[in-house]
Amino acid sequence: MMVEEKSSMTWSCPRPREGAAYITIAHGGGGLMTQRLIQQIFLQAYGNDALAAMNDAAVLSLEGSDRVAVSTDSFVVRPLEFPGGDIGVLAVHGTVNDLAMMGATPKYLTAGFILEEGLELRVLERIVKSMADAAREAGVQIVAGDTKVVERGHGDGVFINTTGIGVYHDMAAPGAASVEEGDCILLSGDIGRHGLAVMAVRENLTDSLGFASDTCNLAPVVADMRAAGVELHWMRDLTRGGLSSAVNELAAAVGCGMRLREIAIPVHPEVQGLCELLGLDPLYVANEGRFILLTPAAHVDTALTVLEKHRADEYAAPCLIGQIEMQQPSRVILESSIGVDRILDMMSGEQLPRIC
Amino acid sequence: MMVEEKSSMTWSCPRPREGAAYITIAHGGGGLMTQRLIQQIFLQAYGNDALAAMNDAAVLSLEGSDRVAVSTDSFVVRPLEFPGGDIGVLAVHGTVNDLAMMGATPKYLTAGFILEEGLELRVLERIVKSMADAAREAGVQIVAGDTKVVERGHGDGVFINTTGIGVYHDMAAPGAASVEEGDCILLSGDIGRHGLAVMAVRENLTDSLGFASDTCNLAPVVADMRAAGVELHWMRDLTRGGLSSAVNELAAAVGCGMRLREIAIPVHPEVQGLCELLGLDPLYVANEGRFILLTPAAHVDTALTVLEKHRADEYAAPCLIGQIEMQQPSRVILESSIGVDRILDMMSGEQLPRIC
């Protein structure tokens, strides 16, 4: 887990540099400047037939299916670049993962950019390129886009909205209605890396950082899980609000209780150390490449075997963290490492603003 | 065309008011505050099964079709509210119209909100409500959403991204390849109202304004056109960059020339007056409820009859403004009202920033 060279960047939007090219208000006017920006930066990176047609909308085939999954997400992460990724990578993974969690095959993305006047064009180019790379790796096409420009001081470098369209080829969408008594709760890996990687940049702690954001595309591991015949009763990726939000949303959606064993939840030792330094609880810290899934006890071994194959490194062990108790009140009980039970609440405020 | 009571609002994001409730950073944290905001404001207004499921993605039926049209748009208009509409209405019409222009039937919208800390909740509620009303009138469901919050001074009240999904039930998508020699260019109404309605607020000129934004849903008029058997070779709604951008994009996409008669292009007398006052050319001013369409000469009468039925008022006459000349270089010739030909260029800079 080496930290990438991006890690030494400051977390504010890079300030003007002598001789550099910048976004101006005219880039958002819908005239020649807008066209050039689209041609030279966006089409260059995302090029495909649907986009190149430059129509008002892209016309897409769903390969014989008439059911789609649709998800939308806006990304406002600060800094724009951090160890393990940037806002462009997040904008792809975040939306692709939402589709994968619903059991759909991600196919298409739209990309809406809100640029701040004064953004350096080479920063935008880097972000657009890493977004294009992430989309290519995920096998999704960026088929429609939009660019707006706001005056300096009314935005923050780049905000990106991605909306994803996934295809359904069967009816097996995981959901609250599928959850059963005794379903096992599996966690795909360790928690807290993304949030702490972003915090490390903000706090100037990246020099010897031994981990990076966990951001990744979860569609392949879900596809392998289905191929292996694992019954998927419910899935959710852990993003804002961390593991605690996901399990509390599960409890509320199903109307069930659950017990989680804190000691089973893996945390990278450096993440743990930074959490202690910064006064954060890893259970509430954002992730961008981890998810929980519910499956009957009989499928746990197969599921863990598949998760192991996709494991990132020694600290990212998938694990069984608890079980569903249908008859209990809808709350999450955490058996702490010192043997005491406590209720794991949803975060009520904001621990780490603008983490995705 | 009476101006609505909204017209007297100031164009900046409303400033804090004693005792009022505001967006805080915690509303974006993914915890309890985020959930309450979603439940109390968004679900309340947009409520439907897909959204209420609170899943990562909405699963949608396309009613037997496996082809969709997809379009995305971010909205950053200032002021948030203006004569004839607000950012919420624009966010629905803008995206629905893009789908209609491609010949698709708009069905679903996603909504991504980027809120600025300090935004008054009642302003957000008004915008969300007018968005819900516009969606209901347009027959589209808002099926997925996302909310992010940025610190004060890093956003501007509300930015909204909408992505639209439309269904194709036949193969007749209008496009550059359908354009033929002699195709007639029809304009659905007068130009410049939206841009000037927004400018009037910025310039404090709304007190006796006799017109409002032309923002409207164009899907019904396109549907009627198809029902009447009008061959639609190309359509585009006039937004940023106005009529000049649309016809120049047409010339570039088809690789053809065209002649437009300036005298045939209707402009509301008050729009004309304000344009002169502010030094603007209505040919470059944004619209949000007008479009151009290309059809063979034999279909012009039928098309104009349908357009007439949807005409807003006496100043909004649909008209034949010119013809395609396939053999000419790809540029737009404007026959001016005093009988002189000139080239109608695309706008190169920015005439009216943040108009949509």
XYZ file of C-alpha atoms in Angstrom:
712
model
C 0.000 0.000 0.000
C 2.310 2.720 -1.181
C 0.952 6.208 -1.287
C 0.853 7.744 -4.740
C 2.772 10.838 -5.677
C -0.457 12.857 -5.544
C -0.341 12.693 -1.781
C 1.718 15.806 -1.302
C -0.833 18.092 -2.961
C -2.509 20.754 -0.912
C -6.192 20.292 -0.316
C -7.423 23.629 -1.523
C -8.184 24.224 -5.167
C -4.756 24.955 -6.704
C -4.171 28.697 -6.978
C -3.240 30.570 -10.174
C 0.148 29.807 -11.677
C 2.143 32.017 -14.056
C 1.429 31.209 -17.718
C -1.176 28.553 -16.990
C -4.590 28.237 -18.618
C -7.730 28.588 -16.522
C -11.449 28.112 -16.668
C -13.183 31.392 -17.437
C -16.842 32.351 -17.260
C -16.925 32.207 -21.075
C -16.274 28.438 -20.914
C -19.821 28.139 -19.548
C -21.564 30.361 -22.075
C -22.714 27.705 -24.517
C -20.772 29.301 -27.367
C -17.429 28.622 -29.034
C -15.412 28.468 -25.788
C -17.791 25.853 -24.369
C -17.550 23.814 -27.571
C -13.755 23.907 -27.501
C -13.647 22.836 -23.866
C -15.935 19.906 -24.652
C -14.017 18.920 -27.774
C -10.530 19.294 -26.355
C -10.983 17.962 -22.847
C -14.125 15.884 -22.467
C -14.575 14.229 -25.887
C -10.845 13.603 -26.049
C -10.983 11.565 -22.851
C -14.444 9.984 -22.959
C -14.862 9.599 -26.732
C -17.594 7.197 -27.835
C -20.307 7.316 -30.502
C -23.137 8.393 -28.202
C -21.139 11.337 -26.877
C -19.543 12.325 -30.172
C -22.972 12.754 -31.765
C -23.243 15.902 -29.561
C -27.009 15.545 -29.411
C -29.247 16.749 -26.596
C -29.552 13.195 -25.314
C -27.786 9.873 -25.881
C -29.790 6.989 -27.294
C -28.761 3.720 -25.689
C -29.489 0.062 -26.117
C -30.224 -2.083 -23.075
C -29.555 -5.359 -24.853
C -33.011 -6.828 -24.683
C -33.810 -5.834 -21.109
C -36.609 -3.405 -20.287
C -35.605 -2.946 -16.657
C -32.899 -0.572 -15.524
C -31.344 0.512 -12.280
C -30.616 4.229 -11.965
C -28.516 6.011 -9.358
C -27.264 9.575 -9.006
C -24.500 11.085 -6.889
C -22.833 14.470 -6.678
C -19.187 14.655 -5.623
C -17.788 17.621 -3.726
C -14.716 16.038 -2.095
C -11.953 18.308 -0.787
C -9.133 18.082 -1.679
C -9.808 17.203 -5.303
C -6.862 14.781 -5.241
C -5.841 12.484 -2.406
C -3.792 9.325 -1.800
C -5.365 6.587 -3.878
C -7.559 8.683 -6.136
C -9.264 11.932 -7.009
C -12.769 13.311 -7.437
C -12.978 11.816 -10.945
C -12.271 8.276 -9.752
C -14.760 8.660 -6.896
C -17.418 9.932 -9.306
C -17.126 6.714 -11.300
C -16.783 4.223 -8.435
C -19.443 5.829 -6.252
C -22.166 5.564 -8.841
C -21.079 2.232 -10.333
C -21.064 0.745 -6.818
C -24.593 1.970 -6.109
C -25.779 0.091 -9.195
C -23.802 -3.020 -8.268
C -25.341 -3.001 -4.766
C -28.784 -3.235 -6.381
C -27.639 -6.258 -8.388
C -27.538 -4.424 -11.731
C -24.753 -4.491 -14.318
C -23.395 -0.924 -14.669
C -23.413 0.140 -18.331
C -23.629 3.888 -18.772
C -22.724 7.060 -16.890
C -23.599 10.696 -17.396
C -21.233 13.381 -16.129
C -22.257 16.896 -15.084
C -19.431 19.307 -14.206
C -19.785 22.539 -12.246
C -16.469 24.348 -12.648
C -15.270 27.353 -10.693
C -13.799 30.242 -12.635
C -10.025 30.157 -12.152
C -9.689 26.361 -12.068
C -6.484 25.413 -13.793
C -7.181 23.528 -17.019
C -4.455 20.974 -16.343
C -6.134 20.050 -13.048
C -9.389 19.528 -14.922
C -7.546 17.468 -17.518
C -6.057 15.211 -14.844
C -9.453 14.666 -13.238
C -11.180 14.006 -16.553
C -8.456 11.543 -17.521
C -8.640 9.583 -14.282
C -12.420 9.527 -14.623
C -12.098 8.160 -18.148
C -9.609 5.519 -16.971
C -11.864 4.441 -14.105
C -14.863 4.218 -16.447
C -12.889 2.133 -18.946
C -11.732 -0.239 -16.205
C -15.310 -0.543 -14.951
C -16.620 -1.224 -18.450
C -19.011 1.721 -18.420
C -19.401 4.367 -21.102
C -19.793 8.075 -20.329
C -22.628 8.830 -22.725
C -23.860 12.310 -21.842
C -22.312 15.330 -20.197
C -22.850 18.911 -19.204
C -20.556 21.755 -18.158
C -21.432 24.844 -16.199
C -19.102 27.539 -14.897
C -19.695 29.642 -11.768
C -17.813 32.755 -10.709
C -14.774 32.519 -8.456
C -15.935 32.164 -4.859
C -19.269 30.564 -5.789
C -17.996 27.036 -6.307
C -14.929 25.052 -5.284
C -12.762 23.969 -8.186
C -14.860 21.099 -9.530
C -18.118 19.476 -8.499
C -19.126 16.384 -10.471
C -22.486 14.687 -10.698
C -22.612 11.206 -12.163
C -25.795 9.318 -12.872
C -25.460 5.635 -13.649
C -27.651 3.288 -15.639
C -27.390 -0.420 -15.083
C -29.125 -3.264 -16.846
C -31.161 -5.964 -15.170
C -31.115 -9.344 -16.788
C -33.033 -11.166 -14.105
C -35.392 -10.338 -11.283
C -33.049 -10.993 -8.370
C -32.618 -7.500 -6.993
C -31.433 -7.688 -3.387
C -33.625 -5.664 -1.035
C -35.142 -5.327 2.402
C -37.951 -7.770 1.567
C -35.428 -10.603 1.026
C -33.849 -10.349 4.485
C -34.517 -13.361 6.749
C -34.002 -14.396 10.363
C -30.406 -15.424 10.954
C -29.003 -13.864 7.797
C -25.281 -13.365 8.234
C -23.755 -9.914 7.841
C -20.480 -9.969 5.920
C -18.135 -7.004 5.596
C -15.943 -7.049 2.493
C -12.800 -5.593 4.079
C -11.350 -3.165 6.601
C -13.010 0.201 7.225
C -12.030 3.869 7.298
C -9.278 4.140 4.699
C -10.991 6.593 2.360
C -12.006 9.065 5.034
C -8.601 8.980 6.681
C -6.721 9.300 3.371
C -8.652 12.501 2.696
C -8.157 13.713 6.274
C -4.434 13.004 6.039
C -4.124 15.482 3.175
C -6.127 18.102 5.035
C -3.957 17.664 8.119
C -0.683 17.517 6.177
C -0.004 13.980 7.397
C 0.637 12.276 4.072
C 4.435 12.146 4.070
C 4.765 8.635 5.367
C 1.190 7.468 4.999
C 1.092 3.682 4.690
C -2.364 3.366 3.192
C -4.509 5.022 0.544
C -8.222 5.463 -0.123
C -10.005 2.149 -0.604
C -11.942 3.548 -3.593
C -12.635 0.762 -6.085
C -15.227 -0.716 -8.392
C -17.353 -3.292 -6.557
C -19.239 -4.603 -9.589
C -16.746 -7.442 -10.316
C -16.903 -8.933 -6.808
C -20.714 -8.800 -6.874
C -20.752 -10.459 -10.302
C -18.432 -13.224 -9.039
C -20.660 -13.682 -6.025
C -23.673 -14.222 -8.228
C -21.720 -16.527 -10.512
C -20.781 -18.595 -7.451
C -24.459 -18.895 -6.558
C -24.348 -16.819 -3.365
C -27.849 -15.716 -2.325
C -27.643 -11.939 -1.901
C -30.386 -10.719 0.408
C -29.204 -7.142 0.897
C -26.076 -5.171 -0.011
C -24.896 -1.659 0.659
C -21.600 0.064 0.046
C -20.180 2.006 2.979
C -19.810 5.673 2.084
C -20.657 8.828 4.088
C -21.429 7.966 7.669
C -19.420 4.743 7.415
C -20.407 1.279 8.622
C -22.685 2.673 11.319
C -24.913 4.429 8.764
C -25.178 1.367 6.537
C -26.207 -1.026 9.333
C -28.629 1.490 10.827
C -30.220 1.999 7.409
C -30.494 -1.779 7.159
C -32.184 -2.000 10.585
C -34.634 0.747 9.630
C -35.416 -0.639 6.171
C -36.003 -4.224 7.365
C -37.372 -3.328 10.791
C -35.062 -5.801 12.510
C -32.337 -5.873 15.102
C -28.801 -7.139 14.716
C -25.709 -7.881 16.794
C -22.262 -6.966 15.508
C -18.999 -8.113 17.066
C -16.669 -5.104 17.177
C -13.593 -7.309 17.386
C -14.452 -8.886 14.015
C -14.390 -5.536 12.209
C -10.962 -5.028 10.635
C -9.244 -1.647 10.780
C -5.826 -0.974 9.226
C -3.416 -0.218 12.107
C -2.441 3.144 10.637
C -6.106 4.070 10.160
C -6.662 3.148 13.802
C -3.689 5.274 14.838
C -4.805 8.294 12.833
C -8.351 7.920 14.172
C -6.988 8.103 17.720
C -4.828 11.094 16.804
C -7.768 12.951 15.223
C -10.439 11.832 17.670
C -12.465 9.885 15.100
C -14.316 6.573 15.363
C -13.608 4.300 12.365
C -17.175 2.974 12.553
C -18.350 6.400 11.370
C -15.622 7.106 8.818
C -16.379 7.040 5.071
C -15.243 4.245 2.746
C -15.490 4.056 -1.036
C -14.646 0.433 -1.777
C -16.200 -1.629 1.014
C -19.681 -3.079 1.352
C -21.790 -5.261 3.586
C -23.889 -8.095 2.309
C -26.509 -10.321 3.887
C -26.639 -13.990 3.022
C -27.992 -17.153 4.705
C -25.535 -19.050 6.938
C -25.210 -21.821 4.351
C -23.700 -19.374 1.841
C -21.187 -17.688 4.128
C -18.198 -19.861 3.231
C -18.691 -19.440 -0.509
C -19.216 -15.700 -0.097
C -16.053 -15.304 1.983
C -14.067 -17.301 -0.586
C -15.185 -14.944 -3.351
C -14.484 -11.867 -1.207
C -11.003 -13.229 -0.409
C -10.200 -13.375 -4.134
C -10.880 -9.653 -4.426
C -9.102 -8.728 -1.204
C -6.821 -5.714 -1.616
C -4.066 -6.538 0.921
C -3.259 -8.194 4.237
C -5.276 -5.677 6.263
C -8.396 -5.938 4.122
C -9.728 -9.301 5.298
C -13.388 -9.946 4.592
C -15.247 -11.092 7.664
C -18.467 -12.208 9.262
C -19.400 -9.382 11.618
C -22.853 -10.336 12.898
C -26.335 -11.670 12.357
C -29.886 -10.476 11.801
C -32.351 -10.869 14.670
C -35.768 -10.369 13.129
C -37.666 -10.362 16.441
C -35.514 -7.689 18.081
C -36.271 -3.953 17.972
C -34.741 -2.253 14.946
C -31.431 -1.188 16.336
C -27.816 -2.248 16.104
C -26.132 -3.813 19.145
C -22.360 -3.732 19.137
C -20.576 -6.294 21.314
C -17.472 -4.335 22.166
C -14.005 -5.856 22.350
C -14.125 -5.678 26.136
C -17.361 -7.694 26.250
C -19.819 -4.875 26.820
C -22.918 -4.367 24.658
C -23.759 -0.913 23.374
C -26.125 0.528 20.834
C -24.381 1.632 17.651
C -26.265 4.786 16.731
C -26.364 6.541 13.440
C -24.119 9.582 13.369
C -26.250 12.597 14.176
C -24.001 15.373 12.976
C -21.059 15.591 10.669
C -17.759 13.942 11.419
C -15.873 14.535 8.175
C -17.418 17.073 5.830
C -16.963 16.768 2.060
C -15.425 13.343 2.059
C -16.997 12.336 -1.275
C -48.054 37.569 -19.489
C -48.234 38.888 -15.973
C -45.169 38.722 -13.854
C -45.438 36.507 -10.813
C -44.979 37.746 -7.300
C -41.549 36.134 -7.199
C -40.224 38.879 -9.419
C -39.369 41.252 -6.623
C -36.850 38.871 -5.006
C -33.237 39.850 -4.933
C -30.966 37.761 -7.086
C -28.423 36.781 -4.486
C -28.923 33.793 -2.226
C -31.251 35.067 0.523
C -29.273 36.117 3.585
C -29.872 34.816 7.132
C -33.123 35.796 8.802
C -33.839 35.917 12.519
C -35.356 32.656 13.763
C -35.204 30.867 10.408
C -33.866 27.366 9.790
C -30.816 26.862 7.622
C -28.806 24.196 5.910
C -25.818 23.199 8.014
C -22.781 21.105 7.168
C -24.321 18.272 9.208
C -27.159 18.014 6.666
C -24.564 16.615 4.269
C -22.964 14.082 6.610
C -24.940 11.008 5.663
C -26.240 10.596 9.222
C -29.481 11.454 10.984
C -29.605 15.087 9.810
C -29.250 13.972 6.189
C -32.004 11.398 6.658
C -34.351 13.966 8.171
C -33.702 16.422 5.362
C -34.482 13.719 2.818
C -37.577 12.535 4.656
C -39.001 15.941 5.475
C -38.223 17.873 2.335
C -37.450 15.622 -0.599
C -39.591 12.521 -0.013
C -42.465 14.728 1.075
C -42.454 16.510 -2.270
C -41.331 13.813 -4.702
C -42.804 10.748 -2.985
C -43.060 7.625 -5.149
C -42.277 3.959 -4.609
C -38.867 3.975 -6.269
C -37.664 6.867 -4.126
C -39.329 5.776 -0.883
C -37.475 2.450 -1.018
C -34.359 4.514 -0.097
C -32.125 2.064 -1.936
C -28.806 2.853 -3.562
C -30.462 2.820 -6.975
C -34.008 2.867 -8.351
C -35.173 -0.088 -10.413
C -37.372 1.048 -13.266
C -39.500 -0.509 -15.935
C -39.257 0.728 -19.519
C -42.549 -0.776 -20.591
C -41.266 -3.280 -23.090
C -38.677 -1.047 -24.757
C -34.978 -1.767 -24.558
C -33.884 1.607 -25.917
C -33.598 4.698 -23.786
C -32.588 8.303 -24.258
C -30.476 9.787 -21.489
C -29.617 13.432 -20.877
C -27.938 15.279 -18.020
C -27.878 18.958 -17.067
C -26.619 20.936 -14.098
C -28.424 24.129 -13.147
C -26.627 27.078 -11.563
C -28.985 29.936 -12.428
C -28.729 33.197 -10.467
C -31.058 34.367 -9.009
C -32.615 31.121 -7.824
C -36.087 32.577 -8.452
C -37.129 34.820 -11.338
C -40.297 35.933 -13.161
C -41.924 32.808 -14.549
C -40.016 30.178 -12.603
C -37.115 29.119 -10.430
C -34.117 26.783 -10.560
C -36.365 23.811 -9.711
C -38.685 24.366 -12.651
C -35.722 24.879 -14.980
C -34.118 21.662 -13.734
C -37.208 19.715 -14.786
C -37.952 21.470 -18.083
C -34.335 21.640 -19.231
C -33.782 17.911 -19.001
C -37.271 16.846 -20.104
C -36.883 19.066 -23.179
C -33.542 17.516 -24.101
C -35.230 14.103 -24.141
C -38.187 15.430 -26.142
C -35.800 16.913 -28.724
C -34.407 13.428 -29.326
C -37.922 12.097 -29.908
C -38.077 10.164 -26.631
C -40.919 10.133 -24.106
C -39.567 11.519 -20.794
C -40.286 9.084 -17.951
C -37.843 9.436 -15.066
C -35.591 12.070 -13.526
C -32.828 11.910 -10.964
C -32.074 14.963 -8.828
C -28.680 15.797 -7.323
C -28.558 18.785 -4.969
C -25.426 20.673 -3.906
C -26.517 22.955 -1.068
C -24.535 25.795 0.450
C -24.326 25.991 4.213
C -26.603 28.812 5.349
C -29.286 28.293 2.694
C -32.648 28.963 4.250
C -34.723 25.785 4.487
C -37.892 27.515 3.317
C -36.125 28.588 0.111
C -35.119 24.978 -0.456
C -38.679 23.876 0.258
C -40.073 26.307 -2.313
C -37.630 25.100 -4.943
C -38.257 21.434 -4.195
C -42.007 22.011 -4.362
C -41.912 23.810 -7.692
C -39.660 21.039 -9.010
C -42.169 18.426 -7.839
C -45.040 20.358 -9.453
C -43.168 20.713 -12.752
C -42.330 16.991 -12.732
C -45.946 16.058 -12.040
C -47.178 18.275 -14.864
C -44.607 16.753 -17.204
C -45.597 13.224 -16.195
C -42.093 12.295 -15.022
C -41.149 10.673 -11.720
C -38.138 11.760 -9.674
C -36.773 8.314 -8.862
C -33.333 8.883 -7.343
C -31.689 11.719 -5.512
C -28.582 12.867 -3.721
C -27.776 15.745 -1.381
C -24.383 17.238 -0.620
C -23.601 20.286 1.483
C -20.608 22.596 0.977
C -19.339 25.263 3.330
C -20.541 28.844 3.054
C -18.636 30.601 0.273
C -17.924 27.367 -1.629
C -21.275 27.085 -3.378
C -24.133 29.417 -4.181
C -27.381 28.531 -2.457
C -28.465 25.566 -4.568
C -27.045 23.812 -7.595
C -29.217 21.063 -9.086
C -28.283 18.305 -11.494
C -31.075 16.444 -13.213
C -30.562 13.415 -15.407
C -33.503 12.284 -17.488
C -34.440 8.923 -18.889
C -36.846 8.701 -21.788
C -38.301 5.676 -23.491
C -38.156 4.946 -27.188
C -41.036 3.069 -28.663
C -39.969 3.368 -32.286
C -36.790 4.004 -34.246
C -37.594 7.520 -35.442
C -34.987 9.521 -33.563
C -34.460 12.862 -35.305
C -30.815 13.557 -36.048
C -28.259 15.108 -38.364
C -28.408 12.121 -40.751
C -32.107 12.785 -41.481
C -31.577 16.371 -42.663
C -32.259 16.922 -46.388
C -31.871 19.635 -49.013
C -34.625 22.215 -48.709
C -35.718 21.214 -45.215
C -37.595 24.086 -43.650
C -36.445 25.562 -40.338
C -39.327 26.339 -38.002
C -39.013 28.301 -34.767
C -41.653 27.497 -32.147
C -42.079 31.025 -30.774
C -40.420 34.314 -29.925
C -36.892 34.405 -28.516
C -35.075 35.880 -25.536
C -37.680 35.882 -22.757
C -35.877 33.591 -20.319
C -32.540 35.375 -20.487
C -34.130 38.794 -20.174
C -36.420 37.721 -17.307
C -33.331 36.656 -15.357
C -31.446 39.810 -16.346
C -34.397 41.959 -15.261
C -34.076 40.634 -11.707
C -30.328 41.209 -11.680
C -30.786 44.764 -12.928
C -33.772 45.519 -10.635
C -36.051 46.068 -13.615
C -38.905 43.736 -12.678
C -41.401 46.221 -11.272
C -43.435 46.633 -14.436
C -42.052 43.740 -16.474
C -44.645 42.652 -19.044
C -43.198 39.200 -19.747
C -41.751 36.223 -17.878
C -39.362 33.391 -18.629
C -40.590 31.167 -21.442
C -39.605 28.033 -19.475
C -41.972 25.180 -20.310
C -42.196 21.483 -21.063
C -41.821 20.855 -24.804
C -42.672 17.149 -24.747
C -46.425 17.673 -25.386
C -45.931 19.767 -28.526
C -43.430 17.231 -29.898
C -45.852 14.381 -29.137
C -48.655 16.231 -30.933
C -46.342 16.833 -33.869
C -45.647 13.130 -34.161
C -49.311 12.274 -33.748
C -50.085 14.652 -36.626
C -47.579 12.785 -38.808
C -45.012 15.609 -39.104
C -41.628 14.286 -40.287
C -39.108 15.547 -37.709
C -35.637 15.648 -39.245
C -33.858 17.555 -36.482
C -34.913 19.381 -33.318
C -33.085 21.415 -30.710
C -34.295 23.527 -27.833
C -32.769 26.993 -27.571
C -30.933 27.386 -24.283
C -27.535 28.919 -23.477
C -26.195 30.814 -26.484
C -29.720 31.251 -27.864
C -30.905 30.726 -31.432
C -27.450 31.461 -32.866
C -25.878 28.533 -31.014
C -28.600 26.102 -32.033
C -28.423 26.901 -35.753
C -24.633 26.927 -35.760
C -24.603 23.530 -34.058
C -27.027 22.345 -36.728
C -24.760 23.660 -39.522
C -21.735 21.933 -37.958
C -23.509 18.629 -37.273
C -25.022 18.315 -40.750
C -22.221 20.080 -42.625
C -24.657 22.304 -44.499
C -25.448 25.962 -44.953
C -28.695 27.747 -44.268
C -30.357 31.123 -44.791
C -32.456 32.676 -42.043
C -34.691 35.709 -42.457
C -34.142 37.975 -39.473
C -37.488 39.691 -39.994
C -39.317 36.376 -39.515
C -37.834 35.833 -36.043
C -40.311 37.073 -33.415
C -39.123 39.042 -30.404
C -41.465 40.333 -27.695
C -41.395 44.162 -27.882
C -40.375 44.462 -24.235
C -37.608 41.899 -24.718
C -36.421 43.939 -27.693
C -36.525 47.103 -25.609
C -34.594 45.577 -22.710
C -32.049 44.117 -25.139
C -31.409 47.585 -26.505
C -31.168 49.012 -23.004
C -28.680 46.345 -21.902
C -26.763 46.089 -25.174
C -27.756 42.494 -25.880
C -28.659 40.748 -29.132
C -31.792 38.564 -28.763
C -30.299 36.055 -31.214
C -27.752 35.172 -28.515
C -30.032 35.288 -25.477
C -31.071 32.065 -23.685
C -34.540 30.550 -23.909
C -35.981 27.626 -21.967
C -39.216 26.892 -23.810
C -38.491 27.411 -27.502
C -37.083 25.048 -30.100
C -36.288 24.797 -33.776
C -37.320 21.873 -35.907
C -36.496 20.809 -39.435
C -39.181 19.310 -41.624
C -39.747 18.940 -45.392
C -41.695 21.753 -47.091
C -44.756 19.507 -47.461
C -45.069 19.227 -43.655
C -44.665 22.903 -42.792
C -48.364 23.776 -42.683
C -49.235 20.856 -40.417
C -46.280 21.600 -38.150
C -47.226 25.278 -37.837
C -50.814 24.315 -37.025
C -49.632 22.093 -34.165
C -47.214 24.769 -32.912
C -50.017 27.339 -33.000
C -52.095 25.163 -30.656
C -49.308 25.300 -28.056
C -48.595 29.018 -28.559
C -48.232 30.878 -25.257
C -49.546 34.332 -26.223
C -49.847 36.884 -29.013
C -46.109 37.554 -29.164
C -45.094 33.901 -29.328
C -46.000 33.147 -32.935
C -44.345 30.052 -34.419
C -42.731 30.809 -37.761
C -40.785 29.572 -40.737
C -37.403 31.261 -40.420
C -35.333 29.686 -43.165
C -34.191 26.712 -45.196
C -31.342 24.222 -45.403
C -28.899 24.559 -48.304
C -26.978 21.288 -48.399
C -24.468 22.424 -51.053
C -23.421 25.588 -49.225
C -20.506 25.812 -46.764
C -21.560 25.023 -43.212
C -22.444 28.454 -41.949
C -25.543 30.436 -41.182
C -26.478 33.409 -43.383
C -28.839 35.920 -41.836
C -30.814 38.119 -44.236
C -31.172 41.201 -42.115
C -34.317 43.288 -41.927
C -32.659 45.993 -44.046
C -31.886 43.490 -46.821
C -28.209 42.868 -46.112
C -26.726 39.374 -45.707
C -24.419 38.640 -42.804
C -22.934 35.563 -41.254
C -24.584 34.659 -37.939
C -21.653 33.437 -35.877
C -21.713 31.386 -32.760
C -21.174 33.467 -29.653
C -17.490 33.281 -28.777
C -17.569 34.511 -25.190
C -20.222 34.858 -22.556
C -23.151 37.209 -22.901
C -25.237 36.249 -19.870
C -23.483 34.073 -17.299
C -25.451 31.589 -15.171
C -28.694 31.884 -17.045
C -29.689 28.241 -16.481
